[in-house]
XYZ file of C-alpha atoms in Angstrom:
753
model
C 144.413 157.854 41.039
C 144.938 157.294 37.320
C 148.632 158.079 37.742
C 148.804 155.597 40.604
C 147.188 152.869 38.509
C 149.390 153.649 35.532
C 152.566 153.583 37.576
C 151.544 150.395 39.316
C 150.650 148.666 36.055
C 153.911 149.600 34.446
C 155.795 148.241 37.426
C 154.209 144.795 37.644
C 153.470 144.338 33.917
C 149.995 142.974 34.689
C 151.453 139.796 36.175
C 149.286 137.652 38.589
C 150.317 137.085 42.144
C 149.012 134.918 44.947
C 146.509 137.026 46.857
C 145.271 139.791 44.556
C 144.474 139.589 40.872
C 144.031 142.606 38.646
C 141.899 141.658 35.647
C 140.758 143.908 32.756
C 137.036 144.689 32.815
C 134.881 145.144 29.740
C 135.189 148.927 29.956
C 138.995 148.704 29.987
C 139.252 149.644 33.662
C 141.247 147.405 35.972
C 139.536 146.517 39.281
C 140.828 144.779 42.356
C 139.458 141.237 42.822
C 140.154 139.560 46.169
C 141.252 135.944 45.781
C 142.113 133.937 48.932
C 145.090 131.637 48.560
C 144.394 127.959 49.157
C 147.735 127.535 50.790
C 147.481 130.481 53.175
C 148.632 129.715 56.657
C 146.663 130.453 59.791
C 149.295 132.986 60.778
C 148.788 134.837 57.517
C 145.016 134.897 57.953
C 145.290 136.210 61.490
C 147.752 138.845 60.321
C 145.339 140.019 57.690
C 146.580 138.067 54.687
C 149.799 139.939 53.709
C 150.109 139.773 49.927
C 153.273 138.696 48.167
C 154.215 140.000 44.733
C 157.156 140.604 42.372
C 159.479 143.542 43.257
C 159.405 146.689 41.140
C 162.157 147.261 38.549
C 165.159 149.024 40.145
C 165.272 152.103 37.911
C 162.219 154.282 38.623
C 161.781 158.005 39.115
C 161.444 159.193 42.714
C 157.959 160.624 42.078
C 156.910 157.406 40.438
C 158.218 155.473 43.424
C 156.169 157.641 45.778
C 153.031 157.108 43.725
C 153.740 153.407 43.613
C 154.235 153.237 47.384
C 151.018 155.166 47.944
C 149.159 152.878 45.537
C 150.513 149.778 47.195
C 149.430 151.039 50.590
C 145.958 151.949 49.320
C 145.488 148.600 47.594
C 146.796 146.750 50.639
C 144.325 148.485 52.974
C 141.449 148.006 50.526
C 142.289 144.337 49.981
C 142.726 143.766 53.692
C 139.291 145.226 54.490
C 137.544 143.345 51.678
C 139.281 140.103 52.611
C 138.515 140.568 56.266
C 134.838 141.392 55.780
C 134.086 139.051 52.882
C 136.190 136.016 53.568
C 136.838 135.858 57.288
C 137.059 132.253 58.424
C 136.050 131.439 61.929
C 138.037 128.639 63.469
C 135.718 126.089 65.055
C 137.378 123.925 67.614
C 136.498 120.252 67.874
C 133.891 119.601 70.545
C 135.302 118.006 73.655
C 133.160 114.897 74.068
C 135.601 113.166 76.283
C 134.949 109.991 74.330
C 137.944 109.388 72.061
C 140.202 106.402 72.682
C 143.328 107.285 74.577
C 146.196 108.514 72.493
C 144.080 109.878 69.657
C 143.239 113.390 68.538
C 139.810 114.380 67.338
C 139.577 115.423 63.700
C 138.297 119.018 63.413
C 134.799 118.901 61.931
C 134.205 120.206 58.440
C 132.229 123.431 58.579
C 129.653 123.466 55.808
C 127.327 126.149 57.136
C 128.047 129.823 56.513
C 126.943 130.499 60.092
C 129.586 129.097 62.414
C 128.852 128.768 66.121
C 131.581 128.678 68.747
C 132.133 125.205 70.191
C 130.844 124.519 73.710
C 133.337 124.827 76.485
C 131.745 121.892 78.343
C 131.733 118.183 77.425
C 128.804 116.960 75.345
C 127.506 114.789 78.179
C 127.260 117.813 80.438
C 125.730 119.915 77.680
C 123.137 117.217 77.025
C 122.255 116.986 80.713
C 121.671 120.741 80.808
C 119.051 120.422 78.070
C 117.258 117.311 79.384
C 115.733 118.595 82.604
C 112.897 117.276 84.734
C 111.003 120.532 84.179
C 111.102 120.028 80.401
C 109.838 116.469 80.786
C 107.017 117.411 83.126
C 105.703 119.584 80.305
C 106.291 117.062 77.508
C 104.794 114.162 79.469
C 101.619 116.171 79.934
C 101.474 117.044 76.240
C 101.841 113.426 75.075
C 99.632 111.851 77.742
C 96.461 110.308 76.283
C 93.582 108.497 77.941
C 93.451 106.101 74.978
C 96.099 105.257 72.370
C 95.259 101.942 70.713
C 97.153 101.126 67.519
C 95.650 102.584 64.363
C 93.069 104.637 66.265
C 92.340 108.298 65.661
C 94.292 109.163 68.825
C 97.267 107.176 67.573
C 97.138 108.894 64.179
C 96.837 112.355 65.706
C 99.825 111.766 67.931
C 101.811 110.536 64.935
C 101.029 113.840 63.202
C 102.139 115.804 66.278
C 105.439 113.940 66.352
C 105.874 114.596 62.631
C 105.320 118.310 63.250
C 107.854 118.316 66.091
C 110.451 116.704 63.838
C 109.651 119.165 61.066
C 110.014 122.095 63.447
C 113.471 120.797 64.344
C 114.369 120.601 60.618
C 114.788 116.818 60.808
C 113.324 116.094 57.354
C 110.571 113.815 58.746
C 108.849 111.069 56.789
C 106.092 108.536 57.444
C 106.135 104.798 56.781
C 102.598 103.416 56.261
C 101.645 99.756 56.672
C 98.364 97.869 56.428
C 98.438 95.174 59.094
C 96.077 92.571 60.478
C 95.353 93.178 64.162
C 93.048 91.015 66.261
C 90.366 92.425 68.563
C 87.375 91.008 70.484
C 84.088 90.673 68.640
C 81.666 93.180 70.168
C 78.694 91.024 69.150
C 80.108 87.723 70.450
C 82.181 88.288 73.593
C 84.731 85.731 74.714
C 83.550 83.580 77.600
C 84.646 80.982 80.137
C 82.148 78.485 81.607
C 82.967 76.409 84.698
C 80.015 74.645 86.277
C 77.418 77.262 87.053
C 79.910 80.117 86.674
C 80.015 81.957 83.358
C 82.612 84.695 82.904
C 82.872 87.280 80.101
C 86.337 88.840 80.466
C 87.004 92.194 78.824
C 90.733 91.595 78.468
C 91.994 89.379 75.668
C 95.056 87.944 73.929
C 95.573 89.071 70.341
C 96.342 86.414 67.711
C 94.786 83.616 69.755
C 93.229 80.754 67.838
C 89.454 81.071 67.810
C 86.767 78.559 68.625
C 85.177 76.755 71.552
C 86.966 73.943 73.415
C 86.263 71.881 76.518
C 88.733 70.052 78.727
C 89.843 69.236 82.265
C 91.014 72.308 84.163
C 94.656 72.009 85.288
C 96.682 74.593 87.215
C 100.215 74.917 85.768
C 101.888 77.755 87.689
C 103.742 79.985 85.126
C 103.599 77.432 82.319
C 107.360 77.098 82.055
C 108.829 73.806 80.908
C 109.862 72.938 84.456
C 106.358 73.720 85.737
C 104.743 71.368 83.241
C 107.302 68.676 84.122
C 106.118 68.900 87.740
C 102.547 68.192 86.606
C 103.597 65.167 84.585
C 105.527 63.782 87.551
C 102.288 64.088 89.524
C 100.557 62.055 86.769
C 98.355 65.000 85.799
C 97.164 64.479 82.230
C 97.936 67.525 80.079
C 96.643 66.284 76.734
C 93.332 67.995 75.869
C 93.382 69.853 79.185
C 92.713 73.560 79.728
C 95.736 75.012 81.494
C 95.232 77.797 84.037
C 98.472 79.782 84.317
C 99.544 82.855 86.211
C 101.160 85.674 84.251
C 104.867 86.329 84.636
C 108.380 84.889 84.220
C 107.897 84.238 80.474
C 105.789 85.853 77.766
C 102.162 84.985 77.058
C 103.248 83.575 73.692
C 105.788 81.236 75.305
C 103.228 80.086 77.862
C 100.750 79.163 75.137
C 103.431 77.521 72.997
C 104.617 75.367 75.916
C 101.033 74.332 76.660
C 100.350 73.437 73.030
C 103.547 71.368 72.894
C 102.200 69.279 75.789
C 98.891 68.753 74.001
C 96.708 71.203 75.939
C 93.537 72.355 74.197
C 93.374 75.921 75.601
C 95.076 78.298 78.026
C 93.734 80.748 80.601
C 96.116 83.347 82.072
C 95.513 85.528 85.127
C 97.521 88.026 87.264
C 98.273 86.505 90.672
C 98.474 88.737 93.725
C 102.002 87.471 94.383
C 103.215 89.055 91.130
C 100.731 91.879 90.589
C 99.400 94.486 93.001
C 96.215 95.026 91.010
C 92.726 95.028 92.338
C 91.141 91.619 91.771
C 88.991 92.634 88.774
C 91.749 94.235 86.666
C 91.610 93.083 83.031
C 94.793 91.845 81.367
C 95.756 92.413 77.715
C 98.514 91.072 75.490
C 99.315 88.944 72.449
C 100.333 85.313 71.882
C 102.194 85.476 68.576
C 105.501 83.649 69.073
C 107.265 86.168 66.877
C 107.035 89.823 65.928
C 105.391 91.861 63.213
C 102.216 91.132 61.298
C 101.828 87.326 61.559
C 99.876 87.250 58.280
C 102.802 88.625 56.241
C 105.766 86.834 57.839
C 109.157 87.792 56.442
C 107.864 90.584 54.191
C 106.325 94.007 54.864
C 102.610 94.776 55.027
C 102.704 97.566 52.484
C 99.789 96.104 50.515
C 98.245 92.712 51.243
C 97.129 92.231 47.631
C 100.742 91.836 46.509
C 101.499 88.785 48.626
C 100.162 85.219 48.759
C 98.149 84.299 51.851
C 100.441 82.816 54.479
C 100.793 82.750 58.246
C 103.630 82.963 60.715
C 104.759 79.657 62.181
C 104.507 81.404 65.562
C 100.712 81.721 65.521
C 99.169 79.461 68.202
C 96.847 76.653 67.224
C 94.891 76.650 70.491
C 92.642 79.330 72.043
C 94.077 81.538 74.769
C 92.283 84.034 76.993
C 93.095 86.255 79.970
C 90.875 86.359 83.049
C 90.947 88.514 86.161
C 92.364 87.437 89.514
C 88.818 87.346 90.869
C 87.752 84.895 88.144
C 90.855 82.757 88.698
C 90.141 82.600 92.431
C 86.658 81.222 91.710
C 88.160 78.540 89.434
C 90.948 77.555 91.825
C 88.536 77.143 94.720
C 86.675 74.425 92.765
C 89.468 72.903 90.697
C 90.069 69.859 92.915
C 92.938 67.411 92.500
C 96.188 67.056 94.492
C 97.975 69.972 96.093
C 101.470 70.904 94.913
C 104.544 70.356 97.053
C 105.620 73.331 99.130
C 108.980 73.361 97.329
C 107.426 73.472 93.866
C 106.790 77.219 93.935
C 103.264 76.721 92.622
C 101.489 78.565 95.412
C 100.617 82.188 94.826
C 98.952 84.737 97.074
C 95.265 84.610 96.255
C 93.256 84.419 99.499
C 91.427 81.200 100.435
C 93.046 79.225 97.608
C 95.050 75.994 98.051
C 96.354 76.041 94.450
C 95.359 72.441 93.823
C 96.519 71.013 90.506
C 93.113 69.915 89.208
C 92.616 67.491 86.361
C 89.102 66.373 87.328
C 86.627 69.156 86.465
C 85.629 70.228 82.930
C 85.762 73.831 81.756
C 84.750 75.472 78.458
C 86.666 78.278 76.790
C 85.221 80.265 73.886
C 87.334 82.802 71.951
C 85.673 84.850 69.194
C 88.347 87.420 68.328
C 88.237 88.904 64.834
C 90.942 90.207 62.501
C 90.843 93.887 61.593
C 92.803 95.339 58.671
C 94.435 98.433 60.186
C 96.492 101.267 58.750
C 99.425 102.193 60.994
C 101.997 104.961 60.682
C 105.649 104.909 61.710
C 107.149 108.404 61.926
C 110.849 109.210 61.463
C 113.171 112.188 61.743
C 116.920 112.382 61.119
C 119.858 114.481 62.269
C 122.466 113.809 59.603
C 126.099 113.104 60.314
C 128.883 115.268 58.903
C 131.403 112.542 58.022
C 129.497 109.260 57.553
C 125.847 110.274 57.152
C 125.023 106.846 55.699
C 125.805 105.157 59.042
C 123.249 105.719 61.748
C 121.981 104.941 65.211
C 118.212 104.466 65.555
C 116.413 105.499 68.734
C 112.844 104.222 68.838
C 109.735 104.291 71.020
C 106.267 102.857 70.588
C 103.390 105.282 71.021
C 100.414 102.864 71.269
C 99.161 101.035 74.349
C 96.181 99.034 75.588
C 94.968 101.880 77.816
C 96.644 105.109 78.873
C 100.031 103.450 78.540
C 101.793 106.176 80.496
C 104.928 104.165 81.333
C 104.662 102.011 78.220
C 104.266 104.733 75.594
C 104.058 108.307 76.916
C 107.456 108.192 78.644
C 109.315 106.762 75.648
C 107.626 109.139 73.217
C 108.477 112.135 75.419
C 112.132 111.084 75.606
C 112.198 110.632 71.829
C 110.942 114.185 71.290
C 113.137 115.863 73.909
C 116.272 114.004 72.781
C 115.660 115.023 69.187
C 115.215 118.657 70.213
C 118.315 118.591 72.427
C 120.623 117.123 69.772
C 119.219 119.502 67.148
C 120.009 122.470 69.399
C 123.520 121.137 70.017
C 124.148 120.973 66.279
C 122.582 124.328 65.460
C 123.753 126.395 68.409
C 126.598 124.641 70.206
C 128.973 123.528 67.467
C 128.330 119.785 67.801
C 129.191 117.909 64.594
C 128.209 114.236 64.812
C 130.177 112.024 62.466
C 127.243 109.688 61.909
C 123.487 110.195 61.696
C 120.816 109.760 64.344
C 117.388 108.491 63.281
C 114.456 109.000 65.668
C 111.549 106.573 65.157
C 108.025 106.481 66.581
C 106.461 103.029 66.135
C 102.809 101.996 66.087
C 101.260 98.625 67.031
C 104.022 97.821 69.474
C 101.567 96.135 71.835
C 100.819 93.487 69.217
C 104.426 92.330 69.083
C 106.528 95.210 67.721
C 104.431 95.167 64.559
C 105.333 98.632 63.261
C 109.052 98.234 63.931
C 109.237 94.735 62.451
C 107.365 95.749 59.298
C 109.925 98.523 58.805
C 112.770 96.044 59.267
C 111.168 93.670 56.762
C 110.520 96.449 54.279
C 114.118 97.632 54.145
C 115.991 94.468 55.102
C 118.516 94.657 52.260
C 119.791 98.124 53.209
C 119.189 98.501 56.949
C 121.837 95.967 57.988
C 124.472 97.878 56.018
C 123.656 101.235 57.598
C 122.070 100.857 61.035
C 124.786 99.877 63.471
C 122.861 100.212 66.763
C 119.262 100.326 67.970
C 118.428 101.944 71.328
C 114.944 101.160 72.643
C 113.230 103.881 74.676
C 110.314 101.649 75.696
C 109.824 101.036 79.395
C 112.942 102.920 80.432
C 111.256 104.155 83.632
C 109.374 101.572 85.688
C 110.466 102.614 89.169
C 113.334 104.099 91.143
C 116.313 102.629 92.965
C 117.575 99.878 90.657
C 118.650 99.345 87.070
C 118.663 96.492 84.560
C 119.401 96.100 80.870
C 119.389 93.631 77.990
C 121.848 94.109 75.158
C 124.003 92.571 72.491
C 127.416 91.687 73.957
C 128.881 94.225 71.523
C 127.245 96.965 73.626
C 128.224 95.725 77.087
C 131.330 97.922 77.298
C 129.390 101.006 76.183
C 126.694 100.176 78.734
C 129.259 99.988 81.522
C 130.926 103.239 80.449
C 127.577 105.041 80.371
C 126.642 103.694 83.814
C 129.881 105.176 85.141
C 129.182 108.609 83.618
C 125.465 109.265 84.152
C 124.582 110.603 87.582
C 122.514 108.401 89.861
C 118.856 109.431 90.217
C 119.218 108.810 93.957
C 121.535 111.762 94.474
C 125.241 111.077 94.937
C 127.417 108.965 92.671
C 126.591 107.457 89.295
C 124.266 104.766 88.025
C 127.190 102.367 88.340
C 127.563 103.305 92.024
C 123.821 102.771 92.519
C 124.102 99.226 91.178
C 127.305 98.431 93.068
C 130.019 95.871 92.397
C 129.546 92.885 90.094
C 127.414 95.044 87.825
C 126.985 92.443 85.074
C 125.326 89.885 87.365
C 123.087 92.541 88.897
C 122.209 94.403 85.727
C 122.305 92.209 82.624
C 119.314 90.070 81.653
C 118.901 87.873 78.568
C 116.898 89.726 75.927
C 113.454 88.136 75.822
C 111.393 87.685 72.692
C 108.818 90.277 73.812
C 111.514 92.922 74.272
C 110.954 95.703 71.672
C 114.682 95.584 70.824
C 114.670 91.839 70.127
C 113.582 91.953 66.427
C 116.410 94.361 65.681
C 118.945 92.015 67.263
C 117.717 88.512 66.411
C 115.848 89.203 63.151
C 117.971 91.939 61.531
C 121.364 91.436 63.193
C 121.607 94.990 64.548
C 123.363 95.455 67.906
C 120.522 96.521 70.205
C 119.891 97.537 73.783
C 116.963 98.116 76.105
C 117.364 99.394 79.646
C 115.080 100.073 82.592
C 115.203 102.089 85.774
C 113.114 99.981 88.119
C 112.231 99.551 91.782
C 114.530 97.321 93.871
C 113.760 93.579 94.002
C 111.473 93.684 90.979
C 111.881 92.401 87.418
C 108.854 93.912 85.688
C 106.320 96.715 85.857
C 103.102 95.150 87.084
C 100.794 97.658 85.377
C 101.850 96.843 81.817
C 99.026 95.336 79.783
C 96.344 96.866 81.995
C 94.274 100.033 82.192
C 96.222 100.922 85.351
C 99.328 102.028 83.460
C 98.722 105.676 84.328
C 100.646 108.650 85.667
C 99.537 108.160 89.282
C 100.848 104.606 89.461
C 104.166 105.545 87.858
C 104.489 108.452 90.297
C 103.975 105.989 93.127
C 106.593 103.594 91.688
C 109.131 106.444 91.391
C 108.324 107.922 94.824
C 106.919 110.965 93.019
C 110.153 111.615 91.106
C 108.827 110.705 87.657
C 110.136 113.819 85.900
C 113.606 113.354 87.384
C 113.689 109.660 86.485
C 112.620 110.344 82.899
C 115.323 113.020 82.586
C 117.995 110.585 83.829
C 116.764 107.875 81.441
C 116.903 110.370 78.557
C 120.443 111.360 79.504
C 121.416 107.677 79.622
C 120.049 106.962 76.146
C 121.423 110.218 74.773
C 124.881 109.630 76.186
C 125.088 106.211 74.496
C 123.868 107.659 71.215
C 126.323 110.566 71.257
C 129.270 108.259 71.886
C 128.200 106.074 68.987
C 127.890 108.936 66.504
C 130.783 111.101 67.727
C 133.808 108.842 68.165
C 136.129 107.913 65.314
C 135.598 104.207 66.000
C 132.252 102.595 66.720
C 131.808 101.837 70.396
C 131.078 98.171 69.693
C 133.365 95.813 71.618
C 133.893 92.665 69.536
C 135.849 91.015 72.348
C 132.735 90.872 74.535
C 131.335 88.074 72.377
C 134.194 85.714 73.284
C 132.811 84.550 76.636
C 129.269 84.189 75.301
C 130.493 82.178 72.334
C 132.809 79.984 74.408
C 130.037 79.021 76.835
C 127.710 78.091 73.970
C 130.375 76.064 72.145
C 131.401 74.207 75.322
C 127.796 73.050 75.826
C 127.639 71.680 72.283
C 131.122 70.148 72.596
C 130.175 68.244 75.753
C 126.878 67.097 74.268
C 128.493 65.790 71.061
C 131.249 64.024 73.002
C 128.690 62.403 75.279
C 126.605 61.143 72.346
C 129.713 59.956 70.475
C 130.995 57.993 73.442
C 127.610 56.325 73.921
C 127.531 55.307 70.249
C 124.387 57.314 69.469
C 126.237 59.765 67.242
C 128.833 58.662 64.701
C 131.143 60.493 62.338
C 130.815 63.867 64.044
C 133.824 65.742 65.391
C 133.020 68.620 67.779
C 136.432 70.114 67.038
C 134.973 71.573 63.835
C 132.861 73.999 65.803
C 135.657 74.693 68.253
C 138.020 75.599 65.408
C 135.437 78.003 64.031
C 135.282 79.563 67.488
C 139.048 79.928 67.351
C 138.777 81.668 63.980
C 136.236 84.084 65.455
C 138.491 84.938 68.379
C 141.535 85.400 66.153
C 139.500 87.702 63.913
C 138.407 89.696 66.986
C 142.042 89.950 68.102
C 142.996 91.068 64.590
C 140.488 93.930 64.759
C 141.883 94.991 68.124
C 145.452 94.932 66.779
C 144.503 96.893 63.684
C 142.802 99.521 65.848
C 145.995 99.958 67.859
C 148.057 100.313 64.680
C 145.718 102.674 62.837
C 145.849 106.458 62.696
C 142.338 107.281 63.883
C 142.521 110.653 62.174
C 142.492 108.781 58.849
C 138.789 108.760 57.954
C 139.076 106.073 55.305
C 141.024 103.749 57.610
C 138.446 104.269 60.359
C 135.587 103.534 57.985
C 137.218 100.245 56.925
C 137.641 99.221 60.569
C 134.066 100.258 61.386
C 132.745 98.201 58.471
C 134.495 95.142 59.892
C 133.020 95.819 63.326
C 129.544 96.340 61.863
C 129.718 92.968 60.100
C 129.846 90.945 63.333
C 126.211 90.957 64.478
C 124.682 90.571 61.040
C 127.084 87.743 60.142
C 125.825 85.802 63.167
C 122.410 85.480 61.467
C 122.071 82.010 60.000
C 121.836 82.113 56.191
C 120.452 78.565 56.211
C 116.983 79.185 57.696
C 113.933 80.909 56.274
C 112.875 84.236 57.824
C 109.283 83.061 57.340
C 109.634 79.835 59.339
C 112.479 80.943 61.621
C 112.547 84.756 61.805
C 114.941 85.021 64.750
C 117.990 83.698 62.907
C 120.741 84.750 65.323
C 123.115 81.847 65.990
C 123.600 82.714 69.660
C 120.633 84.883 70.641
C 117.919 83.686 68.270
C 115.223 81.057 68.580
C 115.054 77.825 66.593
C 116.820 74.556 65.812
C 119.751 76.429 64.213
C 120.936 78.033 67.478
C 123.815 76.603 69.474
C 121.543 76.353 72.517
C 119.100 74.185 70.567
C 121.866 72.024 69.093
C 123.106 71.284 72.624
C 119.668 69.811 73.451
C 118.798 68.163 70.123
C 117.771 64.514 70.495
C 117.486 63.811 66.758
C 120.943 62.578 65.707
C 120.477 63.287 62.006
C 119.234 66.812 62.646
C 121.966 67.405 65.200
C 124.615 66.445 62.613
C 123.112 68.763 59.989
C 122.575 71.709 62.334
C 126.074 71.367 63.783
C 127.611 71.555 60.308
C 125.516 74.593 59.376
C 126.280 76.342 62.672
C 129.994 75.716 62.166
C 129.996 77.394 58.760
C 127.762 80.186 60.049
C 130.348 80.958 62.726
C 133.285 80.579 60.325
C 131.558 82.910 57.870
C 131.239 85.514 60.622
C 134.964 85.215 61.355
C 135.750 85.614 57.633
C 133.621 88.769 57.438
C 135.465 90.228 60.421
C 138.823 89.750 58.697
C 137.763 92.082 55.903
C 140.147 91.240 53.053
C 139.899 87.879 51.306
C 143.641 87.337 51.596
C 143.468 87.719 55.389
C 140.838 85.009 55.928
C 141.686 82.360 58.502
C 141.367 78.866 56.959
C 142.320 76.855 60.020
C 138.930 75.172 60.422
């Protein structure tokens, strides 16, 4: 062996070559060190890594040549075995998600783990469906079902800890976000009461954040309390000032009902579930809140981390009049004695309570006493993350509330179960199936959702400066199963295309076809609903400017789940609503949410369709344009040109077209180019938040989907000419600023306004 080494050394003169390096050791011996070439081709690796080196000098003895040949062969075999065993690289193919834009090729994921798993041979959507089964959900639903789960309670805290443990088990690096919020509950020593003649009622249900006190006024029946309902009463010469309005629940939120009543001068509001809208027994208590906003109303615009750090202030959305729920049985007793004229048959005022004429009242006095008290409550939000491999600082958030007024099976248990099972499924896909998401997925369990998305909003307020730059979509898991046979959704226009694509890919829970087939043609008219203020996704969209979506599998010919806000939201009633297919429905809903999330974190480009905003924006601008022209022609408004706003709309549409063109001309395998395009797409929703209003006074700042005098919808109805002029100018620059942000580079900005 020494002769071999000596001959070999004399031949190559200790020179270095590409694959093997012979280096002197401390003891003078020369050992073989395997060194893989950076530039080695795949063919070389598969062939065993054939080394290349300098040829031997031509004049050598025959014996020396034999020893050299033998040494070369020995070293080659040794190097081959060491290289093969120590440095074998497993080629991991890119997962076939079936979600890349046409004409592009997926970039092979970077393998950072020493343990490399073969990629799945099935698309991700199919792989996900295999993991999210009805059998798995039957088990999880039972585990997370509670008889009581009020926000901040021991049950709520224990479930938060269980979720934390589940995330930890899945190696999702969980963390907890703690807030100290003011919740409102009934006073056990002084119950709320309603007195009408000789009848005295003490309802157990209540409305959180109601004004407190005792008021007396004429009892007036106002249907659902919508603006058009109250207009009917005024046309009938029913006095609303200082009256107590009796309203039936539905159509709009409790908070909007109370706000409309207060605007008309009412002194208090009573709300009951009518048999036409609710299938409850007559003595079912109703619970809810009346804060015209979200989050802790006593720390508006900033997080409730510690009340001592902030000055005392209140949300502008807190009502100034008492509000109280009563049962259908109590409402029937009031309506039988209310007196006054009967409504017209075409008014839609008549419900389905037996032996009730639904007279409008206005003649009999009633007293309402609300004694709710504020309780400082510690709540926990729990998070887990599955980090992306390319852009880990960009993430989708999937969230579900875990609290409820009673059992909250449909309201909280279903969403929480989907959150857990989705997290487990995606974790398994990453660990075992070769899935490499480009972006991160954050799973969030919120508390105090029943009080107006308090936990979620406090998180948004706490991290406002960074969330909008990183969170590019929020998917709400609340209320995703409320029945079987139909489907509806509320979403940012940016997500409408993704929604349609997902409907076409997820199998229908009815058997054959897809969810899209279940809905049928003209899907937008049948499926899409405006996102209401009490939607758990609304704060993400209108407060933080994050594209958001909520969706619901529901029974045909219904718009809501009648057991929400009651103690009847239990497993039996949901089983009845789903025709005893609850596990299957929950599995389909989980697949629907998971499919959207996987598309958002897998594809090179974000699945946010900027072009979908064009129609929404055009309709809103046309309304303002017509209104301004009408006022200008009548002489009421002077010096205002509606073309300003229309030109800003044009800038927006040109910027959207520019993004589309740049996508077509960009190599989607170029990660940096894709990130630049994605940043431009991400800027759209957040740039539609008005920078000219205070988040304390006007938290829902979205120009098109928000609430307040700054919105285009409000401008189109503004009767104050000075305010209209100001708001129109601000809205114009808000829209132009959004268009500028979409362009990206300063030198590309459209200045044609």
